[in-house]
Coordinates of C-alpha atoms in Angstrom, one line a residue:
X1 CA -0.3 14.7 3.5
X2 CA -2.7 12.7 1.9
X3 CA -1.0 13.6 -1.4
X4 CA 2.6 12.8 0.7
X5 CA 1.3 9.4 2.1
X6 CA 0.6 8.6 -0.6
X7 CA 3.7 9.1 -2.9
X8 CA 6.3 7.8 0.1
X9 CA 3.8 4.8 -0.8
X10 CA 4.6 4.9 -5.0
X11 CA 8.3 5.3 -4.1
X12 CA 8.6 2.5 -2.7
X13 CA 6.4 0.6 -4.8
X14 CA 8.5 1.7 -7.6
X15 CA 11.6 -0.1 -6.5
X16 CA 9.9 -3.2 -5.7
X17 CA 7.9 -3.4 -8.7
X18 CA 9.5 -1.2 -12.2
X19 CA 12.6 -1.4 -10.4
X20 CA 12.6 -5.5 -11.1
X21 CA 11.1 -4.7 -14.3
X22 CA 13.8 -2.8 -14.8
X23 CA 16.3 -5.4 -13.8
X24 CA 14.8 -8.0 -15.7
X25 CA 16.0 -5.4 -19.7
X26 CA 19.5 -6.0 -18.2
X27 CA 19.4 -9.4 -16.5
X28 CA 22.7 -9.4 -13.7
X29 CA 24.3 -12.2 -13.7
X30 CA 27.3 -14.0 -11.5
X31 CA 30.1 -13.0 -14.1
X32 CA 32.9 -11.3 -12.9
X33 CA 33.1 -7.6 -12.2
X34 CA 35.3 -4.8 -12.9
X35 CA 36.3 -5.0 -9.1
X36 CA 37.2 -8.5 -9.1
X37 CA 39.3 -8.2 -12.7
X38 CA 41.3 -5.0 -12.8
X39 CA 41.9 -4.7 -8.8
X40 CA 44.5 -1.8 -8.4
X41 CA 43.7 -1.0 -5.1
X42 CA 43.5 2.4 -5.8
X43 CA 39.8 3.2 -7.5
X44 CA 39.0 0.0 -8.4
X45 CA 38.2 -2.0 -5.2
X46 CA 35.2 -4.5 -3.6
X47 CA 34.5 -2.8 -0.7
X48 CA 31.5 -4.0 1.7
X49 CA 28.0 -4.2 -0.1
X50 CA 26.3 -2.0 2.5
X51 CA 29.6 0.3 1.7
X52 CA 29.4 0.5 -1.6
X53 CA 24.9 2.0 -1.6
X54 CA 25.9 5.0 1.4
X55 CA 29.1 5.8 -0.5
X56 CA 26.2 5.6 -3.6
X57 CA 24.0 7.8 -1.9
X58 CA 26.1 10.3 -0.7
X59 CA 27.7 11.4 -4.3
X60 CA 24.6 11.5 -5.0
X61 CA 22.7 13.4 -2.5
X62 CA 24.9 17.2 -2.4
X63 CA 23.0 19.5 -1.8
X64 CA 20.5 18.2 -4.7
X65 CA 17.9 16.0 -2.7
X66 CA 17.3 19.0 -0.2
X67 CA 17.6 23.0 -1.6
X68 CA 16.2 22.0 -4.7
X69 CA 12.7 20.4 -3.4
X70 CA 13.0 23.3 -0.8
X71 CA 13.2 25.8 -4.0
X72 CA 11.0 23.1 -6.1
X73 CA 8.4 24.4 -3.7
X74 CA 8.1 27.4 -4.9
X75 CA 6.1 25.7 -7.9
X76 CA 3.7 24.4 -5.6
X77 CA 2.4 20.7 -5.8
X78 CA 3.0 19.7 -9.3
X79 CA 6.7 19.6 -7.7
X80 CA 5.3 16.0 -6.2
X81 CA 4.5 14.4 -10.0
X82 CA 8.4 15.3 -10.7
X83 CA 9.7 14.0 -7.2
X84 CA 7.3 10.5 -7.9
X85 CA 7.0 9.5 -11.8
X86 CA 10.7 11.3 -12.0
X87 CA 12.8 9.0 -9.7
X88 CA 11.0 6.1 -10.6
X89 CA 10.8 6.1 -14.6
X90 CA 13.8 8.4 -14.7
X91 CA 16.9 9.0 -12.9
X92 CA 16.3 5.4 -10.9
X93 CA 16.5 3.9 -14.9
X94 CA 19.1 6.4 -15.4
X95 CA 21.2 5.7 -12.8
X96 CA 21.2 2.0 -12.6
X97 CA 21.6 1.4 -16.7
X98 CA 24.1 3.6 -16.6
X99 CA 26.2 1.5 -13.4
X100 CA 25.5 -1.3 -14.9
X101 CA 26.7 -0.6 -18.3
X102 CA 29.7 0.4 -16.6
X103 CA 29.9 -2.6 -14.4
X104 CA 29.1 -4.3 -18.8
X105 CA 32.4 -2.3 -20.3
X106 CA 35.4 -2.7 -18.3
X107 CA 34.2 0.6 -15.2
X108 CA 33.9 2.7 -17.5
X109 CA 33.3 6.6 -17.5
X110 CA 30.5 8.1 -18.4
X111 CA 32.3 9.5 -21.8
X112 CA 34.2 6.5 -23.4
X113 CA 30.3 5.3 -23.3
X114 CA 28.6 7.6 -24.4
X115 CA 31.0 7.5 -27.1
X116 CA 31.0 4.2 -28.3
X117 CA 27.1 4.1 -28.8
X118 CA 26.6 7.9 -30.2
X119 CA 29.9 8.7 -31.5
X120 CA 33.4 9.9 -31.3
X121 CA 32.6 13.1 -32.5
X122 CA 29.6 13.4 -29.4
X123 CA 32.8 11.8 -27.0
X124 CA 35.0 14.2 -27.3
X125 CA 32.4 16.7 -27.3
X126 CA 30.8 15.4 -23.4
X127 CA 34.6 14.4 -22.0
X128 CA 35.2 18.6 -22.1
X129 CA 31.4 19.0 -21.7
X130 CA 31.7 16.8 -18.4
X131 CA 35.2 17.6 -16.6
X132 CA 33.6 21.0 -16.4
X133 CA 30.4 20.3 -15.2
X134 CA 32.0 17.9 -12.7
X135 CA 34.6 21.5 -12.2
X136 CA 31.6 23.4 -11.8
X137 CA 30.7 21.0 -8.9
X138 CA 33.8 21.2 -7.5
X139 CA 32.8 24.8 -6.5
X140 CA 29.9 25.2 -6.0
X141 CA 29.8 22.1 -3.0
X142 CA 33.4 24.4 -1.5
X143 CA 31.4 27.2 -1.3
X144 CA 27.6 26.4 -0.6
X145 CA 29.2 24.1 2.5
X146 CA 31.7 26.8 3.6
X147 CA 28.5 29.1 4.2
X148 CA 26.5 26.8 6.2
X149 CA 29.9 26.2 8.6
X150 CA 31.3 29.9 9.3
X151 CA 26.9 30.5 10.2
X152 CA 27.3 27.7 13.0
X153 CA 30.9 28.7 14.1
X154 CA 33.5 30.9 12.9
X155 CA 31.2 34.0 11.1
X156 CA 31.8 35.7 8.4
X157 CA 35.9 35.9 9.2
X158 CA 35.6 32.9 9.2
X159 CA 34.4 31.6 5.8
X160 CA 37.6 31.8 4.0
X161 CA 39.9 29.0 5.7
X162 CA 36.7 27.0 6.1
X163 CA 36.8 27.1 2.1
X164 CA 41.1 26.3 2.2
X165 CA 39.7 23.4 5.1
X166 CA 36.9 21.6 2.7
X167 CA 39.6 22.3 -0.7
X168 CA 42.6 20.6 1.1
X169 CA 39.9 17.7 2.0
X170 CA 39.5 17.3 -1.7
X171 CA 43.0 16.9 -2.1
X172 CA 43.3 14.4 -0.2
X173 CA 39.9 12.7 -0.8
X174 CA 40.8 12.6 -5.1
X175 CA 45.3 11.0 -4.5
X176 CA 44.1 7.9 -1.9
X177 CA 43.4 5.3 -2.8
X178 CA 38.9 5.1 -2.2
X179 CA 38.8 2.9 0.7
X180 CA 41.3 5.4 2.8
X181 CA 38.7 7.9 3.0
X182 CA 35.9 7.9 1.1
X183 CA 35.4 4.1 2.1
X184 CA 36.0 5.1 6.1
X185 CA 33.5 8.2 6.1
X186 CA 31.5 8.7 3.7
X187 CA 29.3 5.6 5.3
X188 CA 28.7 7.9 8.7
X189 CA 27.9 10.5 6.9
X190 CA 25.1 9.2 4.6
X191 CA 23.7 7.7 8.1
X192 CA 23.1 11.4 9.5
X193 CA 22.1 12.0 6.4
X194 CA 18.9 9.2 6.8
X195 CA 18.9 10.0 10.6
X196 CA 18.4 13.4 10.1
X197 CA 15.1 12.9 6.6
X198 CA 14.0 10.1 9.4
X199 CA 13.7 13.1 12.1
X200 CA 11.6 14.8 10.1
X201 CA 9.2 11.7 8.8
X202 CA 8.3 11.6 12.2
X203 CA 7.7 15.0 12.4
X204 CA 5.7 15.7 9.6
X205 CA 3.4 12.1 11.3
X206 CA 3.2 13.8 15.2
X207 CA 2.8 17.1 13.6
X208 CA 0.1 16.3 10.8
X209 CA 0.6 19.8 9.0
X210 CA -1.3 21.8 6.6
X211 CA -0.2 20.3 3.0
X212 CA -0.6 21.3 -0.1
X213 CA -2.3 17.6 -2.1
X214 CA -2.4 17.6 -6.3
X215 CA -5.8 18.8 -6.1
X216 CA -4.5 22.1 -5.0
X217 CA -2.3 22.1 -8.4
X218 CA -4.5 24.4 -9.8
X219 CA -4.5 27.6 -8.4
X220 CA -2.3 29.4 -6.0
X221 CA -4.4 32.0 -5.2
X222 CA -4.3 30.1 -0.7
X223 CA -0.8 30.3 -0.8
X224 CA -0.2 34.3 -2.0
X225 CA -3.0 35.5 0.3
X226 CA -1.0 33.6 3.5
X227 CA 2.6 35.0 2.8
X228 CA 0.2 38.4 3.3
X229 CA 1.3 40.3 6.1
X230 CA 0.0 43.9 6.2
X231 CA -0.7 43.7 2.5
X232 CA 3.3 43.0 1.6
X233 CA 4.5 39.6 -0.2
X234 CA 6.8 38.0 2.8
X235 CA 8.5 35.9 0.3
X236 CA 8.5 37.0 -3.1
X237 CA 6.2 34.4 -5.2
X238 CA 4.6 36.6 -7.0
X239 CA 8.1 37.9 -8.6
X240 CA 9.6 34.6 -8.7
X241 CA 6.9 32.4 -10.6
X242 CA 6.5 35.6 -12.9
X243 CA 9.7 35.2 -13.5
X244 CA 10.2 31.4 -13.6
X245 CA 7.8 29.8 -15.6
X246 CA 6.5 26.3 -13.9
X247 CA 7.3 24.7 -17.0
X248 CA 10.9 24.1 -18.2
X249 CA 12.1 25.6 -14.5
X250 CA 10.4 24.2 -11.8
X251 CA 12.6 20.0 -14.1
X252 CA 15.4 22.0 -13.9
X253 CA 15.1 22.9 -10.1
X254 CA 14.4 19.6 -8.6
X255 CA 16.9 18.2 -10.6
X256 CA 19.2 14.9 -7.8
X257 CA 15.2 14.1 -6.5
X258 CA 13.8 13.3 -10.3
X259 CA 17.3 13.1 -12.2
X260 CA 20.3 14.1 -12.7
X261 CA 23.2 13.8 -14.9
X262 CA 25.9 13.7 -12.4
X263 CA 24.9 11.2 -11.5
X264 CA 25.7 9.4 -14.4
X265 CA 29.7 10.4 -13.2
X266 CA 29.3 8.8 -9.6
X267 CA 27.9 5.7 -11.0
X268 CA 30.8 4.5 -12.7
X269 CA 33.3 5.2 -9.6
X270 CA 30.8 2.4 -7.7
X271 CA 30.7 0.1 -10.7
X272 CA 34.7 -0.8 -10.0
X273 CA 34.0 -1.8 -5.9
X274 CA 31.1 -3.9 -6.3
X275 CA 31.6 -7.8 -5.5
X276 CA 28.5 -8.8 -7.6
X277 CA 26.2 -7.4 -11.0
X278 CA 23.2 -8.7 -8.3
X279 CA 24.1 -5.8 -6.2
X280 CA 23.2 -2.9 -9.0
X281 CA 19.7 -2.2 -8.4
X282 CA 19.6 -2.0 -5.0
X283 CA 23.0 0.1 -4.9
X284 CA 22.3 2.3 -8.2
X285 CA 18.1 2.1 -7.8
X286 CA 17.9 2.0 -4.9
X287 CA 19.9 4.6 -3.8
X288 CA 17.7 7.0 -6.0
X289 CA 14.8 5.9 -5.0
X290 CA 16.2 7.1 -1.8
X291 CA 16.9 9.6 -2.7
X292 CA 14.0 10.5 -4.3
X293 CA 12.5 10.0 -0.3
X294 CA 14.0 12.7 0.8
X295 CA 14.0 15.5 -1.5
X296 CA 10.1 14.3 -0.8
X297 CA 9.9 14.7 2.4
X298 CA 12.2 18.3 2.3
X299 CA 9.5 19.2 -0.6
X300 CA 6.8 18.6 2.1
X301 CA 8.8 20.2 5.1
X302 CA 9.3 22.8 3.0
X303 CA 5.7 23.4 1.2
X304 CA 4.2 23.7 4.9
X305 CA 7.0 26.5 5.5
X306 CA 6.3 28.0 2.0
X307 CA 2.2 27.8 1.9
X308 CA 0.8 27.9 5.5
X309 CA 3.2 29.8 7.1
X310 CA 4.8 27.7 8.8
X311 CA 8.5 29.6 8.5
X312 CA 6.1 31.0 11.5
X313 CA 6.7 28.5 14.0
X314 CA 10.8 28.5 13.8
X315 CA 11.2 32.3 13.9
X316 CA 11.6 34.1 16.6
X317 CA 9.8 37.1 17.1
X318 CA 12.9 39.5 17.0
X319 CA 13.8 38.2 13.6
X320 CA 10.2 38.5 11.8
X321 CA 10.8 42.3 13.1
X322 CA 13.5 42.8 11.3
X323 CA 12.0 41.2 8.0
X324 CA 9.5 43.0 8.8
X325 CA 11.0 46.9 8.6
X326 CA 12.9 45.5 5.4
X327 CA 9.3 44.6 4.4
X328 CA 8.6 48.5 3.9
X329 CA 11.5 48.9 1.8
X330 CA 13.2 45.9 -0.1
X331 CA 13.0 44.4 -3.4
X332 CA 11.2 41.3 -4.5
X333 CA 14.1 40.2 -5.3
X334 CA 15.2 40.6 -1.5
X335 CA 12.4 39.0 -0.7
X336 CA 13.2 36.4 -2.5
X337 CA 16.6 35.4 -1.8
X338 CA 15.5 36.6 2.5
X339 CA 14.6 32.6 3.1
X340 CA 17.1 30.8 0.8
X341 CA 16.9 26.6 1.2
X342 CA 20.1 27.0 3.6
X343 CA 18.1 28.9 6.4
X344 CA 14.8 27.4 5.8
X345 CA 17.3 23.3 6.3
X346 CA 19.2 25.6 9.7
X347 CA 15.8 26.5 11.2
X348 CA 13.4 23.8 10.4
X349 CA 16.4 21.4 11.7
X350 CA 16.8 23.3 14.8
X351 CA 13.1 23.4 15.7
X352 CA 11.3 20.4 14.7
X353 CA 14.8 18.1 15.9
X354 CA 16.0 20.1 19.1
X355 CA 20.2 20.9 19.8
X356 CA 21.7 17.2 18.7
X357 CA 19.1 16.5 16.0
X358 CA 18.9 20.0 14.4
X359 CA 23.3 19.4 14.6
X360 CA 23.0 15.6 13.8
X361 CA 20.9 17.8 10.7
X362 CA 23.3 20.9 9.8
X363 CA 26.5 18.0 10.1
X364 CA 24.2 15.3 6.7
X365 CA 23.5 19.2 4.6
X366 CA 27.0 20.0 4.9
X367 CA 28.1 16.7 4.3
X368 CA 26.9 16.1 1.5
X369 CA 27.7 18.6 -0.7
X370 CA 31.5 17.7 1.1
X371 CA 31.4 14.9 0.0
X372 CA 29.9 14.9 -3.5
X373 CA 32.2 17.2 -4.5
X374 CA 35.4 15.2 -3.6
X375 CA 33.6 12.1 -5.5
X376 CA 33.4 14.9 -8.2
X377 CA 37.5 15.7 -9.2
X378 CA 37.8 11.9 -8.4
X379 CA 35.2 11.9 -11.0
X380 CA 36.9 14.5 -12.8
X381 CA 40.7 12.7 -13.0
X382 CA 39.1 9.5 -13.7
X383 CA 37.6 10.1 -16.7
X384 CA 40.5 12.4 -18.0
X385 CA 43.0 9.4 -17.6
X386 CA 40.8 6.7 -18.9
X387 CA 40.9 9.5 -22.2
X388 CA 44.4 9.4 -21.9
X389 CA 45.6 5.8 -21.1
X390 CA 47.1 7.4 -17.7
X391 CA 47.6 4.6 -15.4
X392 CA 46.0 5.4 -11.9
X393 CA 48.1 3.1 -10.1
X394 CA 51.3 6.0 -9.5
X395 CA 50.4 8.6 -6.9
X396 CA 53.0 10.9 -10.1
X397 CA 50.6 10.2 -12.4
X398 CA 47.4 11.0 -10.2
X399 CA 49.7 14.0 -9.5
X400 CA 49.7 15.1 -13.4
X401 CA 46.0 15.0 -13.5
X402 CA 44.4 16.3 -10.5
X403 CA 46.9 19.6 -9.8
X404 CA 45.3 21.0 -12.9
X405 CA 41.7 20.5 -11.7
X406 CA 42.5 21.8 -8.9
X407 CA 43.6 24.8 -9.9
X408 CA 41.5 25.7 -12.9
X409 CA 38.8 24.7 -9.6
X410 CA 40.3 27.6 -7.6
X411 CA 39.6 30.3 -10.3
X412 CA 36.5 29.3 -11.0
X413 CA 36.3 30.0 -7.2
X414 CA 38.3 33.1 -6.8
X415 CA 35.9 34.4 -9.8
X416 CA 32.6 32.8 -7.8
X417 CA 33.0 35.2 -4.3
X418 CA 34.2 38.3 -6.7
X419 CA 31.4 38.3 -8.3
X420 CA 28.4 39.3 -6.3
X421 CA 25.8 37.5 -7.4
X422 CA 28.9 34.4 -8.9
X423 CA 27.1 32.2 -7.2
X424 CA 23.5 32.0 -8.4
X425 CA 25.5 32.4 -11.9
X426 CA 27.2 29.6 -11.4
X427 CA 24.4 27.7 -10.0
X428 CA 22.1 28.1 -12.8
X429 CA 24.8 27.3 -15.7
X430 CA 25.4 24.2 -13.3
X431 CA 21.7 23.2 -13.0
X432 CA 21.0 23.6 -17.0
X433 CA 24.3 22.0 -18.0
X434 CA 23.6 18.8 -15.0
X435 CA 20.2 17.8 -17.0
X436 CA 21.5 18.8 -20.6
X437 CA 24.5 15.7 -19.3
X438 CA 21.0 13.6 -17.6
X439 CA 19.4 13.9 -22.1
X440 CA 22.7 13.0 -23.5
X441 CA 23.6 9.9 -21.2
X442 CA 19.2 8.6 -22.0
X443 CA 20.2 8.8 -25.3
X444 CA 23.1 6.6 -25.1
X445 CA 21.5 4.0 -23.1
X446 CA 18.0 3.8 -25.3
X447 CA 21.4 3.2 -28.5
X448 CA 22.4 0.6 -26.1
X449 CA 18.9 -1.0 -25.7
X450 CA 18.2 -0.6 -29.3
X451 CA 21.7 -2.1 -31.0
X452 CA 20.4 -5.1 -27.5
X453 CA 17.2 -6.0 -29.3
X454 CA 15.9 -4.9 -25.2
X455 CA 12.3 -2.2 -25.1
X456 CA 14.5 0.5 -25.4
X457 CA 10.9 2.7 -25.2
X458 CA 11.5 2.6 -21.7
X459 CA 14.2 5.5 -22.1
X460 CA 12.4 7.0 -25.1
X461 CA 10.2 8.6 -23.3
X462 CA 12.5 10.2 -20.5
X463 CA 15.2 10.9 -22.7
X464 CA 12.1 12.9 -25.7
X465 CA 10.7 14.3 -22.6
X466 CA 14.8 16.1 -20.9
X467 CA 15.2 17.3 -24.4
X468 CA 11.9 18.8 -24.2
X469 CA 13.3 20.3 -20.5
X470 CA 16.6 21.5 -21.3
X471 CA 15.8 23.0 -25.0
X472 CA 12.8 24.7 -23.5
X473 CA 15.0 26.7 -20.6
X474 CA 17.7 28.0 -22.8
X475 CA 14.7 29.5 -24.9
X476 CA 12.2 30.4 -21.9
X477 CA 14.2 31.7 -19.1
X478 CA 16.1 35.2 -18.1
X479 CA 18.8 33.6 -18.2
X480 CA 19.2 32.6 -21.9
X481 CA 17.3 33.3 -24.4
X482 CA 13.8 34.7 -22.7
X483 CA 10.8 34.2 -24.9
X484 CA 8.2 32.5 -22.5
X485 CA 6.0 33.0 -24.7
X486 CA 8.3 30.4 -27.6
X487 CA 8.2 27.4 -25.5
X488 CA 5.4 25.4 -25.7
X489 CA 5.9 26.2 -30.2
X490 CA 9.5 24.7 -28.8
X491 CA 8.7 21.5 -26.9
X492 CA 6.4 20.2 -29.5
X493 CA 9.5 20.5 -32.8
X494 CA 11.7 19.1 -30.6
X495 CA 9.5 15.9 -29.8
X496 CA 8.7 15.8 -33.7
X497 CA 12.5 16.1 -34.5
X498 CA 13.8 13.8 -31.6
X499 CA 11.2 10.7 -32.4
X500 CA 12.0 11.9 -36.3
X501 CA 16.1 11.5 -35.6
X502 CA 15.3 8.5 -33.6
X503 CA 13.3 6.3 -36.2
X504 CA 15.3 8.1 -39.0
X505 CA 18.5 6.2 -36.8
X506 CA 16.9 2.6 -36.2
X507 CA 15.9 2.6 -40.0
X508 CA 19.1 2.5 -40.3
X509 CA 20.8 0.0 -38.1
X510 CA 17.9 -1.9 -39.5
X511 CA 19.3 -1.9 -43.5
X512 CA 22.5 -2.7 -42.3
X513 CA 21.2 -5.9 -40.6
X514 CA 22.2 -4.2 -37.1
X515 CA 19.0 -5.0 -36.2
X516 CA 15.8 -6.8 -36.6
X517 CA 13.1 -5.2 -38.5
X518 CA 9.7 -5.2 -36.6

């Protein structure tokens, strides 16, 4: 529990100290915001600050800080470091800066801002890339909550009806003004998600379970031994770690709890609803720190669940016997997939929080992906509208853009359902694409800070690091090139090339008198 407590304190101090430093870099002032200056009653609408915070938190949360943190703890207590350091120095700054830049550019969406600072060619590439990513978010976040809901109500036969219901909601929420549905129900779902996290936090301090500490980071033997039953590897830990090296897979697996490119597509939505720039830090930086806290709590709960056999406390004897029967014949892949992230959530919440708390917790877990899915479609609509210069006050104009988006996402969803491993494949592509998007956002912010004579180092370091992560993943991942032995060499080369490129660009800018020399 020592590492967990230190991590909690570090995240809070990160908001109070580093958040204040980052805020001084941008110097929010009293200028008129896009929500006031460009009010249209559809997307540019002033909302109460507490609602903006709740909507931003739920938009960026999804299943990432829960499922990602659960899966990330397979890599051991290093996950604590990534959640804390990634959230404070990369993710929260990424979200705050992208929100502030949108505020300063009339609520502009990410591809437009990338085009302004990284060039028109990059803008076109990112326009296509971002819309495809948002469509994947919509498809993934229809299927995953439908699977949870069918386990609660209706069984396998109800899966298709839950998918239809969720997709129908997406259509309505994407088309209606932001204050009609999103502004009314999001805060309630956000409260459910926060109550769930608070309940688990209390549970951790009441139970005081044995959690892995950072000084355990060098050894996985105790963990592996704790999973053995009659000599069998209960959770397939060894097989999983051999196939997925901690670097760079940890930094792809835990995205939303540390840094996520998807967030930069969501910040402009709330930049169009803020009544003052001075609210940017609590809304953007604060929402990301809150998400980091949720990820930290779930990482700790799942580490006890996996590391020290905590699953034995929440799984009934009948399920254990059923599992043991499978252990005798199942291969490593089946064992790894037995305790999926949704199953861990359901088992832990029902055991630790009781019937009411467990129901509220599952509601939060279901609501999070659904509410990220609808804002993904909304972001895609606005990004395309901005690129085509289509005004969005007219319902007809909104339909012209939205209908093709919905059709394309439905086709992606059908493919996902018809392929046995479709969800896993789509999730892997989404995970990498998500972090690749953060790379472009980080470099965009770095260029902006350099041009504005601001301390660009605060973004240059995360930009280089995430460039290394995404490149290394493409080289080492079994789903890509599968050459993990090349990872160290690739990492060194990417660092050298990235810094050389930035130094060349900086000298070129200074030579053109756009930037002062040191």
